[in-house]
Amino acid sequence: MNKAAIIGSGIGGIAAAIRLAVKGYAVTVFETADTFGGKMQQFWLGGYRFDAGPSLFTLPHLVDELFSLAGKKPSEYFTYVRLDPITHYFWPDGSHLKAYADAAQFAKETELQLGVPQQAVQEVLAKSARLYQGTSDTFLHKSLHRLNTYLSADVLKALGCLSDLGLTTTMHAANEQLFSDHRFVQLLDRFATYNGSDPYQAPGTLNLIPHLEHNIGAFYPKGGIYAIAESLVRLAEELGVQFRYNEAVEQIITAGAKAIGIRTAKGTFAAEVVVSNMDVVPTYRKLLTGHKAPEKTLQQPRSSSALIYYWGIKKEFPELHLHNIFFSKNYKEEFKHIFQHKTISTDPTVYVNITSKLDAADAPPGGENWFVMVNVPHNQGQDWDKLISVTRETVVRKLSAMLHTDIAPFIEVEQVLDPLLIEQKTSSFAGALYGSSSNNRMAAFLRHPNFNSSIKGLYFCGGSVHPGGGIPLCLLSAKIVGDMVPAAK
Ligand code: FAD
């Protein structure tokens, strides 16, 4: 039976393991950490449960698909609810908006709260749908680095919406052209942060992202986001996948132009197929030292990172829901701070995720588990201790003002995650959340392919390679790898 070695058990690595096991490979996953999940972790702190990494979940069918592929019923492993409302937005001028799941209701509410004509809101969501439908088959579901992608009918579909693609304008410019209300433009621009980019630089093409959340929907897995990794590992183990924790891969072994296995501190492991779910930069720098690295690709600017304060709050805030956004006054300045000054603005947008709103067991009675996140630059040697303490004060002050309650006395327990820790825990280069950023129109083509053209049998999946970061795209990277790898002998 052919063997496959997977390096890393992030969501992309787990999904690739399932796909290769279904294809008939004997799959072994090697993981540095003592558990699976990579950035998708959970932990308990003083009676509060926290999802440590991702909090927003879209395109759940990509998870379901893995169970179906293995001939299992998805709902026996993994269930989720559709969110309604999706997000509560708060602006510094006191205005607020509930983003309802139903497009017409969302548009009506936007008109009521912000004065933006509902027809225009519906039109922008329809435009986002057209962009997604026209481009996703080419840009997300297939390798952009294989000729047959460009010979398929899907390319004609992408060309058909060329005028809508927004390649010659930025996301922000495209949104500002449609709306004069700066708050609604800010809401639309925010979707750039879903892959760690800057709406003032990223191409208008990224305006397809709202379609995922507003037309297809945002979801919450029963048991929290961590349930995605947990249920998929259960499936993988049922398919015979072996997980070897506390065993970092130190080298990808090659013979001639072919990957033939991996080496860890415990020995060598022969495999016909090697898939790296480790960030692509350290994969080349540490595991493929004797090989020529694709420098141009590896030097693409990294995405933003995050600073997270996990707070157990001994009070309930009925005005908050699962996803809450507290916007900054000056979004342009905020992104200038992140991507140009490489620091954190004194008025950052603050995201508060509270899973105890949907799962009461995640916090003690009368309390809430706040995951409080600020977008920050990836690590470039900043003084993170100082930034963490200064930003903490800013965030406490801002949330207290916008919620009309001094929140400081209610913070019962606290833990912090910063770019240094993200890199330390998952090997993500510079602590970037989503690999390289999408801040230029060629970014999609400059992301590393899902294979290595000079090392046969070596594949790549996860957020640092095509099609990019975030749970759905990591799952799609595993799908592309699964489609490329030949059936096992
Ligand atoms: P990773 O999670 O990066 O895991 C890689 C794994 O490889 C790790 O377990 C690591 O230990 C292991 N590894 C590395 N080197 C080796 C080695 N040499 N040998 C063996 N193992 C190794 N996405 C969303 O969709 N929605 C969100 O709301 C969202 N929010 C986020 C918030 C935060 C704070 C973070 C950190 C991320 C967020 N993301 C979000 C992004 C999402 O979490 C990631 O894109 C995704 O989880 C990355 O998965 P991956 O497959 O690339 O692997």
Coordinates of C-alpha atoms and ligand atoms in Angstrom, one line a residue:
M1 CA 0.0 0.0 0.0
N2 CA 1.4 3.4 -0.9
K3 CA 2.2 5.7 2.0
A4 CA 1.6 9.4 2.5
A5 CA 3.3 11.6 5.1
I6 CA 1.6 14.8 6.1
I7 CA 3.6 17.5 7.9
G8 CA 1.3 19.3 10.3
S9 CA -2.2 18.7 11.6
G10 CA -3.7 22.1 10.9
I11 CA -7.2 22.0 9.3
G12 CA -5.6 21.7 5.9
G13 CA -3.4 18.8 7.0
I14 CA -6.3 17.0 8.6
A15 CA -8.4 17.4 5.4
A16 CA -5.6 16.3 3.2
A17 CA -5.1 13.2 5.4
I18 CA -8.7 12.3 5.0
R19 CA -8.7 12.8 1.2
L20 CA -5.5 10.7 0.8
A21 CA -6.8 7.9 3.1
V22 CA -10.0 7.8 0.9
K23 CA -7.7 7.5 -2.1
G24 CA -6.2 4.4 -0.7
Y25 CA -3.0 5.7 1.0
A26 CA -1.7 4.6 4.4
V27 CA -1.5 8.1 5.9
T28 CA 0.6 9.3 8.8
V29 CA 0.4 12.8 10.1
F30 CA 3.5 14.2 11.9
E31 CA 2.8 17.1 14.3
T32 CA 5.2 19.2 16.4
A33 CA 2.6 20.0 19.0
D34 CA 1.1 17.6 21.5
T35 CA -2.3 17.8 19.7
F36 CA -4.0 18.5 16.4
G37 CA -5.6 21.6 15.0
G38 CA -2.7 24.1 14.5
K39 CA -4.3 27.6 14.8
M40 CA -7.7 25.9 15.6
Q41 CA -7.4 25.2 19.3
Q42 CA -9.5 25.6 22.4
F43 CA -8.7 26.1 26.0
W44 CA -10.4 26.5 29.4
L45 CA -9.5 29.3 31.8
G46 CA -11.2 29.7 35.1
G47 CA -14.5 28.1 34.0
Y48 CA -14.5 29.9 30.6
R49 CA -14.0 28.0 27.3
F50 CA -12.3 29.8 24.4
D51 CA -11.8 29.0 20.8
A52 CA -8.2 30.2 20.5
G53 CA -8.0 30.9 16.8
P54 CA -10.7 31.1 14.1
S55 CA -14.1 32.3 15.2
L56 CA -16.1 32.9 12.0
F57 CA -17.1 29.8 10.0
T58 CA -18.4 30.0 6.4
L59 CA -18.9 27.4 3.6
P60 CA -19.7 24.5 6.0
H61 CA -20.4 22.2 3.1
L62 CA -16.6 21.9 2.6
V63 CA -16.5 20.1 6.0
D64 CA -19.6 18.0 5.3
E65 CA -18.0 17.0 2.0
L66 CA -15.2 15.2 3.8
F67 CA -17.6 13.0 5.7
S68 CA -19.6 12.3 2.5
L69 CA -16.4 11.5 0.6
A70 CA -15.7 8.8 3.2
G71 CA -19.2 7.4 2.9
K72 CA -20.3 8.8 6.3
K73 CA -23.3 10.9 7.3
P74 CA -21.9 14.4 8.2
S75 CA -24.5 15.1 10.9
E76 CA -23.4 12.0 12.8
Y77 CA -20.1 13.8 13.4
F78 CA -20.6 17.5 13.1
T79 CA -23.5 19.9 13.3
Y80 CA -23.9 23.6 13.0
V81 CA -26.5 26.4 13.1
R82 CA -26.9 29.3 10.7
L83 CA -26.4 32.6 12.4
D84 CA -29.1 35.3 12.4
P85 CA -28.1 38.0 13.0
I86 CA -24.6 37.4 11.8
T87 CA -22.8 40.4 13.3
H88 CA -23.6 43.4 15.5
Y89 CA -21.8 46.5 14.3
F90 CA -21.1 49.6 16.5
W91 CA -19.7 52.9 15.4
P92 CA -18.0 55.6 17.5
D93 CA -20.9 58.1 16.6
G94 CA -23.3 55.8 18.6
S95 CA -24.9 54.2 15.6
H96 CA -25.2 50.5 15.4
L97 CA -26.5 47.8 13.0
K98 CA -27.5 44.2 13.2
A99 CA -26.5 42.4 10.1
Y100 CA -29.4 40.0 9.5
A101 CA -28.9 36.8 7.6
D102 CA -31.7 37.5 5.2
A103 CA -30.4 39.9 2.5
A104 CA -33.7 41.9 2.3
Q105 CA -33.9 42.3 6.0
F106 CA -30.3 43.3 6.3
A107 CA -30.9 45.9 3.5
K108 CA -34.0 47.2 5.3
E109 CA -32.2 47.5 8.6
T110 CA -29.2 49.3 6.9
E111 CA -31.6 51.8 5.5
L112 CA -33.2 52.3 8.9
Q113 CA -30.0 52.6 11.0
L114 CA -27.6 54.2 8.5
G115 CA -29.9 55.8 5.9
V116 CA -28.3 53.8 3.1
P117 CA -31.0 53.0 0.4
Q118 CA -31.9 49.3 0.7
Q119 CA -32.0 48.8 -3.0
A120 CA -28.3 49.8 -3.2
V121 CA -27.5 47.3 -0.4
Q122 CA -29.2 44.5 -2.2
E123 CA -27.4 45.4 -5.4
V124 CA -24.0 45.3 -3.8
L125 CA -24.7 41.9 -2.4
A126 CA -25.9 40.7 -5.8
K127 CA -22.7 42.0 -7.3
S128 CA -20.7 40.2 -4.7
A129 CA -22.5 37.0 -5.6
R130 CA -21.8 37.5 -9.3
L131 CA -18.1 38.0 -8.6
Y132 CA -17.9 34.9 -6.5
Q133 CA -19.9 32.7 -8.9
G134 CA -17.8 34.0 -11.8
T135 CA -14.4 33.4 -10.3
S136 CA -14.5 30.8 -7.5
D137 CA -14.2 27.7 -9.8
T138 CA -11.1 29.1 -11.4
F139 CA -9.4 30.9 -8.5
L140 CA -10.4 28.8 -5.5
H141 CA -11.2 25.2 -6.6
K142 CA -8.3 24.5 -8.9
S143 CA -4.6 25.0 -9.1
L144 CA -3.7 28.3 -10.7
H145 CA -0.4 26.8 -11.7
R146 CA -1.5 24.0 -14.1
L147 CA -2.2 24.6 -17.7
N148 CA -5.5 22.6 -17.8
T149 CA -7.1 25.2 -15.4
Y150 CA -6.7 27.8 -18.1
L151 CA -8.2 25.4 -20.7
S152 CA -11.4 24.8 -18.8
A153 CA -14.8 26.4 -19.4
D154 CA -14.6 28.0 -16.0
V155 CA -12.1 30.5 -17.3
L156 CA -14.6 31.7 -19.8
K157 CA -17.0 32.3 -16.8
A158 CA -14.3 34.3 -15.0
L159 CA -13.6 36.3 -18.2
G160 CA -17.4 36.9 -18.5
C161 CA -17.3 39.0 -15.3
L162 CA -14.0 40.7 -16.1
S163 CA -15.6 44.2 -15.9
D164 CA -17.0 43.3 -12.5
L165 CA -13.7 41.8 -11.3
G166 CA -12.4 45.1 -9.9
L167 CA -8.8 44.3 -10.8
T168 CA -8.0 47.9 -11.6
T169 CA -9.4 49.4 -8.5
T170 CA -9.0 48.8 -4.7
M171 CA -11.7 47.3 -2.6
H172 CA -12.2 50.6 -0.8
A173 CA -12.3 52.7 -4.0
A174 CA -14.9 50.3 -5.5
N175 CA -17.1 50.6 -2.3
E176 CA -16.7 54.3 -2.0
Q177 CA -17.8 54.7 -5.6
L178 CA -21.1 53.0 -4.7
F179 CA -21.8 54.4 -1.3
S180 CA -21.4 57.9 0.3
D181 CA -22.1 56.6 3.9
H182 CA -18.6 56.1 5.3
R183 CA -19.9 53.6 7.9
F184 CA -21.4 51.3 5.3
V185 CA -18.2 51.6 3.2
Q186 CA -16.2 50.7 6.4
L187 CA -18.5 47.6 6.9
L188 CA -17.8 46.5 3.3
D189 CA -14.1 47.3 3.5
R190 CA -13.8 45.2 6.7
F191 CA -14.0 42.0 4.6
A192 CA -10.4 42.6 3.4
T193 CA -9.4 41.6 6.9
Y194 CA -10.8 38.1 6.3
N195 CA -7.6 37.2 4.6
G196 CA -5.4 39.7 6.4
S197 CA -5.3 42.4 3.8
D198 CA -5.7 46.1 3.5
P199 CA -8.9 47.4 1.8
Y200 CA -7.0 50.5 0.7
Q201 CA -4.5 48.3 -1.3
A202 CA -6.3 45.0 -2.0
P203 CA -8.0 44.7 -5.4
G204 CA -11.8 45.2 -5.7
T205 CA -12.0 41.4 -6.5
L206 CA -12.0 40.8 -2.8
N207 CA -15.5 42.3 -2.7
L208 CA -16.7 38.8 -3.4
I209 CA -16.1 38.0 0.3
P210 CA -19.4 39.5 1.6
H211 CA -21.2 37.0 -0.6
L212 CA -20.0 34.1 1.6
E213 CA -21.3 35.6 4.8
H214 CA -24.4 37.5 3.6
N215 CA -25.7 35.3 0.8
I216 CA -24.5 31.8 1.7
G217 CA -24.4 32.4 5.4
A218 CA -22.3 32.4 8.5
F219 CA -22.5 29.4 10.8
Y220 CA -21.6 28.2 14.2
P221 CA -20.6 24.6 14.9
K222 CA -22.2 22.9 17.9
G223 CA -19.4 22.8 20.6
G224 CA -17.5 25.7 19.0
I225 CA -15.1 26.1 16.1
Y226 CA -12.8 23.5 17.6
A227 CA -15.5 20.9 16.9
I228 CA -14.4 21.2 13.2
A229 CA -10.9 19.8 13.9
E230 CA -12.2 17.4 16.5
S231 CA -14.8 15.8 14.3
L232 CA -12.5 15.6 11.3
V233 CA -9.7 13.9 13.3
R234 CA -12.3 11.4 14.5
L235 CA -13.1 10.7 10.9
A236 CA -9.4 10.5 9.9
E237 CA -8.7 8.0 12.7
E238 CA -11.6 5.9 11.6
L239 CA -10.1 5.8 8.1
G240 CA -6.9 4.5 9.6
V241 CA -4.9 7.8 9.6
Q242 CA -2.1 7.7 12.2
F243 CA -1.3 10.9 14.1
R244 CA 2.2 11.2 15.6
Y245 CA 2.2 14.1 18.0
N246 CA 5.3 15.7 19.6
E247 CA 7.2 14.6 16.5
A248 CA 8.4 17.6 14.4
V249 CA 9.5 16.8 10.8
E250 CA 13.1 18.0 10.4
Q251 CA 13.7 17.2 6.7
I252 CA 11.9 16.2 3.6
I253 CA 14.0 13.4 2.1
T254 CA 14.5 13.5 -1.7
A255 CA 16.2 11.2 -4.2
G256 CA 16.9 12.8 -7.5
A257 CA 13.9 14.9 -8.3
K258 CA 11.5 13.0 -6.1
A259 CA 10.3 13.2 -2.4
I260 CA 10.7 9.8 -0.8
G261 CA 9.9 10.5 2.8
I262 CA 10.6 12.6 5.9
R263 CA 13.0 12.5 8.8
T264 CA 12.1 13.3 12.4
A265 CA 14.3 13.0 15.6
K266 CA 12.9 9.5 15.9
G267 CA 14.0 8.3 12.5
T268 CA 13.1 8.3 8.8
F269 CA 9.7 7.5 7.3
A270 CA 9.4 6.4 3.7
A271 CA 6.5 7.7 1.7
E272 CA 5.5 8.0 -2.0
V273 CA 3.6 11.2 -1.3
V274 CA 4.7 14.0 1.1
V275 CA 2.3 16.9 1.9
S276 CA 3.5 19.9 3.8
N277 CA 0.8 21.7 5.9
M278 CA 3.6 23.6 7.6
D279 CA 3.9 27.3 6.5
V280 CA 5.6 27.3 3.1
V281 CA 8.4 29.6 4.2
P282 CA 9.9 27.4 7.0
T283 CA 9.1 24.3 4.9
Y284 CA 11.8 25.6 2.4
R285 CA 14.1 27.2 5.0
K286 CA 14.2 24.3 7.4
L287 CA 13.0 21.1 5.7
L288 CA 14.3 21.5 2.1
T289 CA 17.7 23.1 2.8
G290 CA 19.5 21.5 -0.1
H291 CA 16.9 22.7 -2.6
K292 CA 16.5 26.0 -4.5
A293 CA 13.7 27.9 -2.8
P294 CA 11.2 30.0 -4.8
E295 CA 12.5 33.3 -3.4
K296 CA 10.0 35.6 -5.2
T297 CA 7.1 33.6 -3.8
L298 CA 8.5 33.3 -0.3
Q299 CA 9.2 37.0 -0.2
Q300 CA 5.6 38.1 -0.9
P301 CA 4.4 40.4 1.8
R302 CA 2.8 38.6 4.7
S303 CA -0.8 39.1 5.8
S304 CA -1.7 40.9 9.0
S305 CA -1.6 39.1 12.4
A306 CA -3.8 39.5 15.5
L307 CA -3.5 40.5 19.1
I308 CA -6.1 38.7 21.2
Y309 CA -7.2 39.2 24.8
Y310 CA -9.2 36.2 26.0
W311 CA -11.2 37.7 28.9
G312 CA -13.6 35.8 31.3
I313 CA -16.1 38.6 32.0
K314 CA -18.2 38.2 35.1
K315 CA -21.2 40.2 33.7
E316 CA -23.7 39.7 30.9
F317 CA -24.1 42.3 28.1
P318 CA -27.5 41.7 26.4
E319 CA -26.7 44.2 23.6
L320 CA -23.9 41.9 22.4
H321 CA -24.2 38.7 20.3
L322 CA -21.7 36.1 18.9
H323 CA -19.8 38.4 16.6
N324 CA -19.5 42.1 17.5
I325 CA -17.5 44.8 15.8
F326 CA -16.6 48.1 17.3
F327 CA -15.3 50.3 14.5
S328 CA -12.5 52.9 14.6
K329 CA -13.2 56.5 13.6
N330 CA -10.6 56.6 10.9
Y331 CA -10.2 53.2 9.0
K332 CA -7.6 54.5 6.6
E333 CA -5.3 55.6 9.4
E334 CA -5.9 52.2 11.1
F335 CA -4.7 50.3 8.1
K336 CA -1.8 52.8 7.5
H337 CA -0.7 51.9 11.0
I338 CA -0.8 48.1 10.3
F339 CA 0.7 48.0 6.8
Q340 CA 2.9 51.1 6.6
H341 CA 3.9 52.1 10.1
K342 CA 3.9 48.4 11.2
T343 CA 2.3 49.2 14.5
I344 CA -1.2 49.5 16.1
S345 CA -3.3 52.6 15.8
T346 CA -4.4 54.3 19.0
D347 CA -8.0 53.8 17.8
P348 CA -8.2 50.2 16.5
T349 CA -11.3 48.4 15.4
V350 CA -12.1 45.8 18.0
Y351 CA -13.8 42.5 17.4
V352 CA -15.5 40.7 20.3
N353 CA -16.5 37.1 19.9
I354 CA -18.7 35.6 22.6
T355 CA -19.5 31.9 22.1
S356 CA -21.4 31.7 25.5
K357 CA -24.1 33.6 23.7
L358 CA -24.9 30.4 21.8
D359 CA -23.4 27.9 24.2
A360 CA -24.1 28.9 27.8
A361 CA -21.7 26.2 29.1
D362 CA -18.8 28.2 27.7
A363 CA -19.0 30.6 30.7
P364 CA -20.0 30.4 34.4
P365 CA -23.6 31.6 35.1
G366 CA -23.8 35.4 34.8
G367 CA -20.6 35.5 32.8
E368 CA -19.4 35.7 29.2
N369 CA -16.3 34.5 27.4
W370 CA -14.9 37.4 25.4
F371 CA -12.4 36.8 22.6
V372 CA -11.2 40.4 22.0
M373 CA -9.2 40.8 18.8
V374 CA -7.4 43.7 17.2
N375 CA -5.8 43.4 13.7
V376 CA -2.1 44.0 14.0
P377 CA 0.9 43.8 11.7
H378 CA 2.8 40.5 11.4
N379 CA 6.0 40.4 13.5
Q380 CA 8.8 42.6 12.2
G381 CA 10.6 43.0 15.5
Q382 CA 8.2 45.3 17.2
D383 CA 8.2 45.7 21.0
W384 CA 5.2 43.4 21.5
D385 CA 5.2 43.7 25.3
K386 CA 4.7 47.4 25.0
L387 CA 2.1 47.1 22.2
I388 CA 0.1 44.5 24.2
S389 CA -0.1 46.7 27.3
V390 CA -0.8 50.0 25.5
T391 CA -3.4 48.4 23.3
R392 CA -5.0 46.7 26.3
E393 CA -5.6 50.1 27.8
T394 CA -7.0 51.5 24.6
V395 CA -9.3 48.6 24.1
V396 CA -10.7 48.7 27.7
R397 CA -11.2 52.4 27.3
K398 CA -12.9 52.1 23.9
L399 CA -15.2 49.2 24.8
S400 CA -16.1 50.9 28.1
A401 CA -17.1 54.1 26.3
M402 CA -19.0 52.3 23.5
L403 CA -20.9 50.0 25.9
H404 CA -21.4 52.8 28.5
T405 CA -20.0 50.5 31.3
D406 CA -16.5 50.4 32.8
I407 CA -15.6 46.8 31.8
A408 CA -12.2 46.7 33.6
P409 CA -13.6 45.5 37.0
F410 CA -15.5 42.6 35.2
I411 CA -12.4 41.0 33.6
E412 CA -12.0 38.0 35.9
V413 CA -9.4 36.0 34.0
E414 CA -7.1 36.8 31.1
Q415 CA -4.8 35.3 28.5
V416 CA -3.1 36.9 25.6
L417 CA -2.1 35.7 22.1
D418 CA 0.3 37.8 19.9
P419 CA 2.2 37.3 16.6
L420 CA 5.2 36.0 18.4
L421 CA 3.2 33.3 20.1
I422 CA 1.3 32.4 16.9
E423 CA 4.7 31.8 15.2
Q424 CA 6.0 29.9 18.2
K425 CA 3.0 27.6 18.4
T426 CA 2.3 26.9 14.7
S427 CA 5.5 27.9 12.8
S428 CA 3.5 30.5 10.8
F429 CA 6.1 32.8 9.3
A430 CA 6.2 36.1 11.2
G431 CA 3.0 35.1 13.0
A432 CA 0.9 36.1 9.9
L433 CA -2.6 34.7 10.1
Y434 CA -3.2 34.0 6.4
G435 CA 0.2 33.4 4.8
S436 CA 0.9 36.1 2.2
S437 CA -1.5 39.1 2.0
S438 CA -3.7 39.9 -1.0
N439 CA -2.6 43.5 -1.2
N440 CA -1.9 43.5 -4.9
R441 CA -3.8 42.2 -7.9
M442 CA -1.2 39.5 -8.7
A443 CA -1.2 38.1 -5.2
A444 CA -3.4 35.1 -6.1
F445 CA -0.9 34.1 -8.8
L446 CA 2.1 34.7 -6.6
R447 CA 1.0 32.5 -3.8
H448 CA 2.9 29.2 -3.7
P449 CA 1.3 26.4 -5.8
N450 CA 0.0 23.2 -4.1
F451 CA 2.9 21.2 -5.6
N452 CA 6.6 21.6 -6.3
S453 CA 7.3 21.4 -10.0
S454 CA 10.9 20.2 -9.5
I455 CA 10.2 17.7 -6.6
K456 CA 7.8 15.0 -7.7
G457 CA 5.6 13.7 -4.9
L458 CA 5.8 16.8 -2.8
Y459 CA 2.6 18.8 -2.3
F460 CA 1.5 21.7 -0.1
C461 CA -1.8 22.6 1.6
G462 CA -2.9 25.1 4.3
G463 CA -3.2 28.9 4.6
S464 CA 0.2 29.9 3.3
V465 CA -0.3 28.3 -0.2
H466 CA -2.9 28.5 -2.9
P467 CA -5.8 29.5 -2.6
G468 CA -5.0 31.2 0.7
G469 CA -5.8 31.4 4.4
G470 CA -9.0 30.9 6.5
I471 CA -10.8 27.7 7.2
P472 CA -12.6 27.3 3.8
L473 CA -9.6 28.1 1.7
C474 CA -7.4 25.7 3.7
L475 CA -10.0 23.0 3.1
L476 CA -10.0 23.8 -0.6
S477 CA -6.1 23.6 -0.7
A478 CA -6.5 20.0 0.6
K479 CA -9.1 19.3 -2.0
I480 CA -6.8 20.6 -4.8
V481 CA -4.0 18.4 -3.4
G482 CA -6.4 15.4 -3.2
D483 CA -7.4 15.9 -6.8
M484 CA -3.7 16.1 -7.9
V485 CA -2.3 13.1 -6.1
P486 CA -2.5 9.9 -8.1
A487 CA -4.6 7.0 -6.7
A488 CA -2.6 4.7 -4.4
K489 CA -1.3 1.4 -5.7
Ligands
FAD1 P1 -2.1 25.7 10.8 O1 -3.2 25.9 11.6 O2 -1.2 26.8 10.4 O3 -1.3 24.5 11.4 C1 0.0 24.0 10.9 C2 0.4 22.9 11.8 O4 1.6 22.4 11.3 C3 0.6 23.2 13.3 O5 -0.2 22.4 14.1 C4 2.1 23.1 13.5 O6 2.4 22.7 14.8 C5 2.4 22.0 12.5 N1 3.8 22.0 12.1 C6 4.5 23.1 11.7 N2 5.8 22.7 11.4 C7 5.9 21.4 11.6 C8 6.9 20.4 11.4 N3 8.1 20.7 11.0 N4 6.6 19.1 11.7 C9 5.4 18.8 12.1 N5 4.3 19.7 12.3 C10 4.6 20.9 12.0 N6 -10.0 31.7 9.7 C11 -11.3 31.7 9.4 O7 -11.8 31.0 8.5 N7 -12.1 32.4 10.2 C12 -11.7 33.2 11.3 O8 -12.5 33.8 12.0 C13 -10.3 33.2 11.5 N8 -9.8 33.9 12.6 C14 -8.5 33.6 13.0 C15 -8.1 34.2 14.2 C16 -6.8 33.8 14.7 C17 -6.4 34.4 16.0 C18 -6.0 33.0 14.0 C19 -4.6 32.6 14.5 C20 -6.4 32.5 12.7 C21 -7.6 32.8 12.2 N9 -8.1 32.3 11.0 C22 -9.4 32.4 10.7 C23 -7.2 31.6 10.1 C24 -7.3 30.1 10.2 O9 -7.2 29.8 11.6 C25 -6.1 29.5 9.5 O10 -6.1 29.9 8.1 C26 -6.2 28.0 9.5 O11 -6.6 27.4 10.7 C27 -4.8 27.5 9.1 O12 -4.8 26.1 8.9 P2 -3.5 25.4 8.2 O13 -4.0 24.2 7.6 O14 -2.8 26.4 7.4 O15 -2.6 25.0 9.4

